[in-house]
Coordinates of N, CA and C in Angstrom, one line a residue:
M1 N -31.4 -12.0 -170.0 CA -30.2 -11.1 -170.6 C -30.3 -9.6 -171.5
P2 N -29.9 -8.6 -170.9 CA -29.8 -7.4 -171.4 C -29.5 -7.3 -172.7
T3 N -30.3 -6.5 -173.8 CA -29.9 -6.6 -175.1 C -30.1 -4.8 -175.4
A4 N -29.3 -4.5 -176.6 CA -30.0 -3.3 -177.2 C -30.9 -2.8 -177.4
A5 N -32.0 -4.3 -178.1 CA -33.0 -3.8 -178.4 C -33.7 -4.0 -177.2
K6 N -33.7 -4.7 -176.1 CA -34.5 -4.3 -174.7 C -34.4 -3.1 -174.4
F7 N -33.6 -2.5 -174.1 CA -33.1 -1.3 -173.7 C -33.4 0.0 -174.4
V8 N -33.6 -0.1 -175.9 CA -34.2 0.9 -176.6 C -35.4 0.7 -176.8
A9 N -36.3 -0.6 -176.4 CA -37.6 -0.5 -176.9 C -37.9 -0.3 -175.3
A10 N -37.4 -0.4 -174.6 CA -38.2 0.3 -173.2 C -38.0 1.2 -173.0
L11 N -37.1 2.1 -173.6 CA -36.9 3.8 -173.2 C -37.9 4.2 -174.0
A12 N -38.0 3.9 -175.2 CA -38.9 4.4 -176.6 C -40.4 4.3 -175.9
L13 N -40.5 2.9 -175.5 CA -42.0 2.5 -175.0 C -42.1 3.9 -173.6
A14 N -41.3 4.0 -172.9 CA -41.6 5.0 -171.8 C -41.8 6.1 -172.4
I15 N -41.2 6.6 -173.3 CA -41.4 7.9 -173.7 C -42.8 8.0 -174.3
V16 N -43.1 6.9 -175.3 CA -44.5 7.0 -175.8 C -45.3 6.8 -174.6
M17 N -45.8 6.4 -173.5 CA -46.6 6.5 -172.9 C -46.4 7.6 -171.6
L18 N -45.3 8.3 -171.6 CA -45.1 9.6 -171.0 C -45.7 10.4 -171.6
V19 N -45.3 10.7 -173.3 CA -46.5 11.7 -174.1 C -47.8 11.5 -174.2
A20 N -48.4 10.2 -174.5 CA -49.9 9.5 -174.2 C -50.3 10.1 -173.0
T21 N -49.8 10.3 -171.9 CA -50.4 10.6 -170.2 C -50.8 11.9 -170.6
V22 N -49.6 12.5 -171.0 CA -49.7 13.7 -170.9 C -50.6 14.4 -171.6
N23 N -50.7 14.1 -173.0 CA -52.1 14.2 -173.9 C -53.3 13.4 -173.0
Y24 N -53.5 12.8 -172.3 CA -54.5 12.1 -171.6 C -55.2 12.8 -170.8
I25 N -54.4 13.7 -169.7 CA -54.5 14.1 -168.5 C -55.7 15.5 -169.0
P26 N -55.7 16.1 -169.7 CA -56.7 17.4 -170.0 C -58.0 16.9 -170.3
N27 N -58.1 15.3 -170.5 CA -59.3 14.6 -170.9 C -60.1 14.2 -169.6
L28 N -59.5 14.0 -168.2 CA -59.9 13.8 -167.1 C -61.1 14.9 -166.7
P29 N -62.4 14.4 -166.1 CA -62.6 15.6 -165.5 C -62.3 16.5 -164.5
D30 N -62.6 17.7 -164.3 CA -62.4 18.4 -163.2 C -62.1 18.0 -162.0
G31 N -60.7 18.2 -161.0 CA -61.0 17.7 -159.5 C -60.5 15.8 -159.4
T32 N -60.2 15.6 -161.0 CA -59.4 14.3 -160.6 C -57.9 14.4 -160.2
Q33 N -57.6 13.9 -159.0 CA -56.5 13.8 -158.9 C -55.5 12.9 -159.7
I34 N -54.3 13.4 -160.3 CA -53.8 12.6 -161.1 C -52.4 12.1 -160.4
H35 N -51.9 12.7 -159.0 CA -50.5 12.4 -158.4 C -49.4 12.1 -159.5
R36 N -48.9 10.7 -159.2 CA -47.8 10.6 -160.4 C -47.7 9.7 -161.2
I37 N -49.3 10.1 -162.0 CA -49.5 9.0 -163.0 C -48.5 9.3 -164.0
R38 N -48.1 10.0 -164.7 CA -47.0 10.6 -165.6 C -45.7 9.8 -165.3
E39 N -44.9 9.7 -164.3 CA -44.0 8.7 -163.9 C -44.5 7.1 -163.9
I40 N -45.7 6.6 -163.3 CA -46.0 5.5 -163.3 C -46.2 5.0 -164.7
A41 N -47.0 5.8 -165.5 CA -47.0 5.3 -166.9 C -46.0 5.3 -167.9
A42 N -45.0 6.0 -167.5 CA -43.4 6.3 -168.1 C -42.5 4.6 -167.3
A43 N -42.6 4.1 -166.0 CA -42.2 3.3 -165.2 C -43.1 1.8 -166.4
I44 N -44.1 1.9 -166.3 CA -45.0 0.6 -166.7 C -44.6 0.5 -168.4
G45 N -44.4 1.3 -169.1 CA -44.0 1.4 -170.4 C -42.6 1.1 -170.6
F46 N -41.7 1.4 -169.7 CA -40.4 0.8 -169.5 C -40.2 -0.6 -169.6
V47 N -41.3 -1.1 -168.5 CA -41.3 -2.6 -168.2 C -41.8 -3.3 -169.4
C48 N -43.3 -3.1 -170.3 CA -43.5 -3.7 -171.1 C -42.7 -3.4 -172.1
G49 N -42.0 -2.4 -172.5 CA -40.9 -2.6 -173.6 C -39.9 -3.3 -173.4
W50 N -39.6 -3.6 -172.2 CA -38.3 -4.8 -172.2 C -38.7 -6.1 -172.0
W51 N -40.0 -6.4 -171.5 CA -40.3 -7.8 -171.4 C -41.4 -8.3 -172.5
I52 N -41.9 -7.0 -173.4 CA -43.0 -7.3 -174.6 C -42.2 -7.3 -175.6
I53 N -41.8 -6.3 -175.9 CA -41.3 -5.5 -177.6 C -39.6 -5.9 -177.2
G54 N -39.0 -5.9 -176.5 CA -37.3 -6.1 -176.6 C -37.3 -7.5 -177.1
P55 N -37.8 -8.8 -176.3 CA -37.3 -9.7 -176.5 C -37.4 -10.5 -178.0
Q56 N -38.5 -9.9 -178.7 CA -38.8 -10.7 -179.9 C -39.2 -9.2 -180.5
P57 N -38.1 -8.5 -181.3 CA -38.2 -7.4 -182.3 C -38.8 -7.5 -183.3
G58 N -39.0 -9.0 -184.0 CA -39.6 -9.6 -185.1 C -38.5 -9.4 -186.2
H59 N -38.8 -10.3 -187.1 CA -38.0 -10.3 -188.4 C -38.2 -9.8 -189.5
T60 N -39.8 -9.6 -189.7 CA -40.0 -8.7 -190.7 C -40.7 -7.4 -190.5
L61 N -41.0 -6.4 -190.9 CA -41.5 -5.1 -190.6 C -42.8 -5.3 -189.8
A62 N -43.7 -6.3 -190.7 CA -44.8 -6.1 -190.0 C -45.0 -6.9 -188.8
E63 N -44.1 -8.1 -188.1 CA -44.0 -8.5 -187.1 C -43.4 -7.5 -186.1
S64 N -42.7 -6.6 -186.5 CA -42.2 -5.6 -185.6 C -43.2 -4.6 -185.6
L65 N -44.1 -4.2 -186.2 CA -45.0 -3.2 -185.7 C -46.2 -3.9 -184.8
S66 N -46.2 -5.2 -185.6 CA -47.6 -5.6 -184.7 C -47.1 -6.1 -183.0
N67 N -46.0 -6.3 -182.7 CA -45.1 -6.9 -181.7 C -45.3 -5.3 -180.6
G68 N -44.6 -4.3 -181.3 CA -44.6 -2.6 -180.8 C -46.2 -2.4 -180.5
L69 N -47.0 -2.7 -181.3 CA -48.4 -2.1 -181.2 C -49.3 -2.9 -179.7
K70 N -48.8 -4.6 -179.7 CA -49.0 -5.2 -178.9 C -48.4 -4.7 -177.4
G71 N -47.4 -4.5 -177.6 CA -46.6 -3.7 -176.1 C -47.2 -2.4 -175.5
A72 N -47.7 -1.4 -176.6 CA -48.4 -0.2 -176.4 C -49.7 -0.5 -175.5
L73 N -50.3 -1.4 -176.2 CA -51.4 -1.5 -176.0 C -51.8 -2.2 -174.4
V74 N -50.6 -3.2 -174.4 CA -50.4 -3.5 -172.7 C -50.5 -2.8 -172.2
A75 N -49.3 -1.9 -172.1 CA -48.8 -0.9 -171.2 C -50.0 0.3 -171.1
T76 N -51.0 0.2 -172.2 CA -52.0 1.4 -171.5 C -53.1 0.8 -170.7
F77 N -53.1 -0.7 -170.8 CA -54.0 -1.4 -170.1 C -53.5 -1.5 -168.7
W78 N -52.5 -1.4 -168.4 CA -51.6 -1.7 -167.2 C -51.9 -0.4 -166.6
V79 N -51.7 0.8 -167.2 CA -51.6 2.2 -166.7 C -53.1 2.6 -166.2
L80 N -54.0 2.4 -167.1 CA -55.3 2.6 -166.9 C -55.6 1.8 -165.7
M81 N -55.5 0.2 -165.2 CA -55.6 -0.5 -164.4 C -55.0 0.0 -163.0
V82 N -54.1 0.5 -163.2 CA -53.0 1.4 -162.1 C -53.9 2.5 -161.5
A83 N -54.3 3.3 -162.3 CA -55.1 4.5 -162.0 C -56.6 4.2 -161.6
A84 N -57.1 3.0 -161.9 CA -58.4 2.5 -161.5 C -58.2 2.3 -160.2
S85 N -57.4 1.1 -159.6 CA -57.3 0.8 -158.5 C -56.6 1.6 -157.5
F86 N -56.2 3.0 -157.8 CA -55.7 3.9 -157.0 C -57.0 4.8 -156.9
T87 N -57.6 5.0 -157.8 CA -59.2 5.6 -157.5 C -59.9 4.7 -156.5
M88 N -60.2 3.8 -156.9 CA -60.6 2.6 -156.1 C -60.3 2.8 -154.3
I89 N -58.9 2.6 -154.0 CA -58.8 3.0 -153.0 C -58.8 4.1 -152.4
Q90 N -58.4 5.1 -152.9 CA -59.1 6.6 -152.4 C -60.5 6.7 -152.2
R91 N -61.5 5.9 -152.8 CA -63.0 6.2 -152.5 C -63.0 5.1 -151.6
S92 N -62.1 3.8 -151.3 CA -62.5 3.0 -150.3 C -62.1 3.7 -149.1
I93 N -61.2 4.4 -148.7 CA -61.0 5.3 -147.8 C -61.8 6.3 -147.3
R94 N -62.7 6.7 -148.1 CA -63.5 7.6 -147.9 C -65.0 7.2 -147.2
M95 N -64.6 5.5 -147.5 CA -66.1 4.6 -147.1 C -67.1 5.1 -148.1
M96 N -66.9 5.1 -149.4 CA -67.8 5.1 -150.4 C -68.2 3.7 -151.2
Y97 N -67.8 2.7 -150.6 CA -68.4 1.4 -150.9 C -69.1 0.6 -149.7
D98 N -69.9 -0.3 -149.9 CA -70.4 -0.8 -149.0 C -69.6 -2.0 -148.8
G99 N -69.0 -2.8 -149.5 CA -68.0 -3.8 -149.3 C -67.2 -4.2 -150.0
V100 N -66.6 -5.6 -150.1 CA -65.4 -5.7 -151.0 C -65.7 -5.8 -152.4
M101 N -66.7 -6.7 -152.6 CA -67.3 -6.5 -154.3 C -67.6 -5.4 -154.6
D102 N -68.5 -4.4 -153.9 CA -68.3 -2.9 -154.4 C -67.3 -2.6 -154.8
A103 N -66.2 -2.7 -154.2 CA -64.7 -2.2 -154.5 C -64.2 -2.6 -155.7
V104 N -64.3 -4.0 -155.6 CA -63.7 -4.6 -157.0 C -64.7 -4.5 -158.2
L105 N -65.8 -4.3 -157.9 CA -66.5 -3.7 -158.9 C -66.4 -2.3 -159.5
G106 N -66.1 -1.8 -158.3 CA -65.7 0.0 -158.6 C -64.2 -0.1 -159.3
V107 N -63.4 -0.3 -159.4 CA -61.9 -0.9 -160.2 C -62.2 -0.9 -161.6
F108 N -63.2 -2.0 -161.9 CA -63.8 -2.2 -163.5 C -64.6 -1.0 -163.6
Q109 N -65.2 -0.6 -163.3 CA -66.3 0.5 -163.4 C -65.5 1.6 -163.8
Q110 N -64.2 2.1 -162.9 CA -63.2 2.9 -163.2 C -62.7 2.9 -164.3
L111 N -61.9 1.5 -164.4 CA -61.4 1.0 -166.0 C -61.9 1.6 -167.2
V112 N -63.4 1.2 -167.2 CA -64.6 1.6 -168.3 C -64.5 3.2 -168.1
D113 N -64.3 4.0 -167.4 CA -64.5 5.2 -167.2 C -63.1 5.9 -168.0
F114 N -62.0 5.4 -167.4 CA -61.0 6.1 -167.7 C -60.5 5.5 -169.0
G115 N -61.1 4.2 -169.4 CA -60.8 3.8 -170.7 C -61.4 4.5 -171.8
S116 N -62.6 4.9 -171.4 CA -63.4 5.6 -172.7 C -63.1 7.3 -173.2
L117 N -61.9 7.7 -172.0 CA -61.3 8.8 -172.3 C -60.2 8.8 -173.6
I118 N -59.8 7.8 -173.6 CA -58.8 7.2 -174.5 C -59.0 7.7 -175.9
F119 N -60.5 7.5 -176.1 CA -60.5 7.6 -177.4 C -60.6 9.2 -178.1
T120 N -59.3 9.7 -178.0 CA -59.3 10.8 -178.8 C -58.1 10.9 -179.5
P121 N -58.1 11.6 -180.6 CA -57.0 11.6 -181.8 C -55.5 11.4 -180.8
G122 N -55.3 12.7 -180.1 CA -54.2 12.8 -179.5 C -53.9 12.0 -178.7
V123 N -54.8 11.0 -177.7 CA -53.9 9.8 -176.8 C -53.9 8.7 -178.2
L124 N -54.9 8.3 -178.2 CA -55.0 6.9 -179.2 C -54.1 6.9 -180.6
G125 N -54.0 8.1 -180.9 CA -52.7 8.4 -182.2 C -51.7 7.7 -181.6
V126 N -51.2 8.6 -180.5 CA -49.9 8.2 -179.8 C -49.6 7.0 -179.3
V127 N -50.7 6.1 -178.7 CA -50.3 4.9 -178.1 C -50.1 4.1 -179.7
V128 N -50.8 4.1 -180.8 CA -51.1 3.3 -181.8 C -49.6 3.6 -182.6
I129 N -49.7 4.7 -183.1 CA -48.5 5.4 -184.2 C -47.3 4.6 -183.2
G130 N -46.9 5.4 -181.8 CA -45.8 5.2 -181.3 C -45.5 4.4 -180.8
G131 N -46.6 3.1 -180.4 CA -46.2 1.8 -180.5 C -45.8 0.9 -181.8
M132 N -46.2 1.3 -182.9 CA -45.5 0.7 -184.0 C -44.2 1.4 -184.5
G133 N -44.1 2.3 -184.0 CA -42.9 3.2 -183.8 C -41.7 2.8 -183.4
V134 N -42.1 2.2 -182.2 CA -41.1 1.4 -181.0 C -40.9 0.0 -181.6
G135 N -42.0 -0.6 -181.9 CA -41.6 -2.1 -182.6 C -40.3 -1.6 -183.8
A136 N -40.6 -0.7 -184.6 CA -39.9 -0.8 -186.0 C -38.3 -0.2 -185.2
V137 N -38.1 0.7 -184.1 CA -37.0 1.0 -183.9 C -36.1 -0.4 -183.4
A138 N -37.1 -0.9 -182.4 CA -36.5 -2.0 -181.5 C -35.8 -3.2 -182.9
R139 N -36.8 -3.1 -183.8 CA -36.2 -4.2 -185.0 C -35.0 -3.7 -185.6
A140 N -34.9 -2.2 -185.5 CA -33.7 -1.7 -186.4 C -32.3 -1.8 -185.3
T141 N -32.7 -1.6 -183.9 CA -31.6 -1.6 -183.0 C -31.1 -3.2 -182.9
A142 N -32.2 -4.3 -183.2 CA -31.8 -5.7 -183.1 C -30.7 -5.9 -184.2
R143 N -31.5 -5.6 -185.2 CA -30.4 -5.9 -186.3 C -29.1 -5.3 -186.5
R144 N -29.2 -4.2 -186.0 CA -27.9 -3.5 -186.1 C -27.0 -3.7 -184.9
W145 N -27.4 -4.5 -183.7 CA -26.3 -4.6 -182.6 C -26.6 -5.9 -182.3
S146 N -26.7 -6.9 -183.2 CA -27.1 -8.2 -183.1 C -25.7 -9.1 -183.1

């Protein structure tokens, strides 16, 4: 059932993921094709905000901050997984893998490679602080319109 807290959490986490992705793109190696990663990150942020943060905005501030952080980290994982899968598909089209198992392992290798680029203050700070902020805003929205 749609609630104001779900909508606000979804919209806020979509914005946080968009800003984090914009900060993440300069960390990628030269020649990396990004295509529509900003839009995909915002969509994943919207879905994670709706399904993870929105339904349980938290009774206390600590619960809401924790819930917001959890939602932001889950969204970050899925954005990285989508980017790694897309890269694996591009590489498999170019016949860069010997078999299916190499392609599956290639997804996880790309996930580790892309994940290692997150550990910069501009990206990690936006995800952590932004996620906790989304949790606090969702709590305030739930208390206001419940």
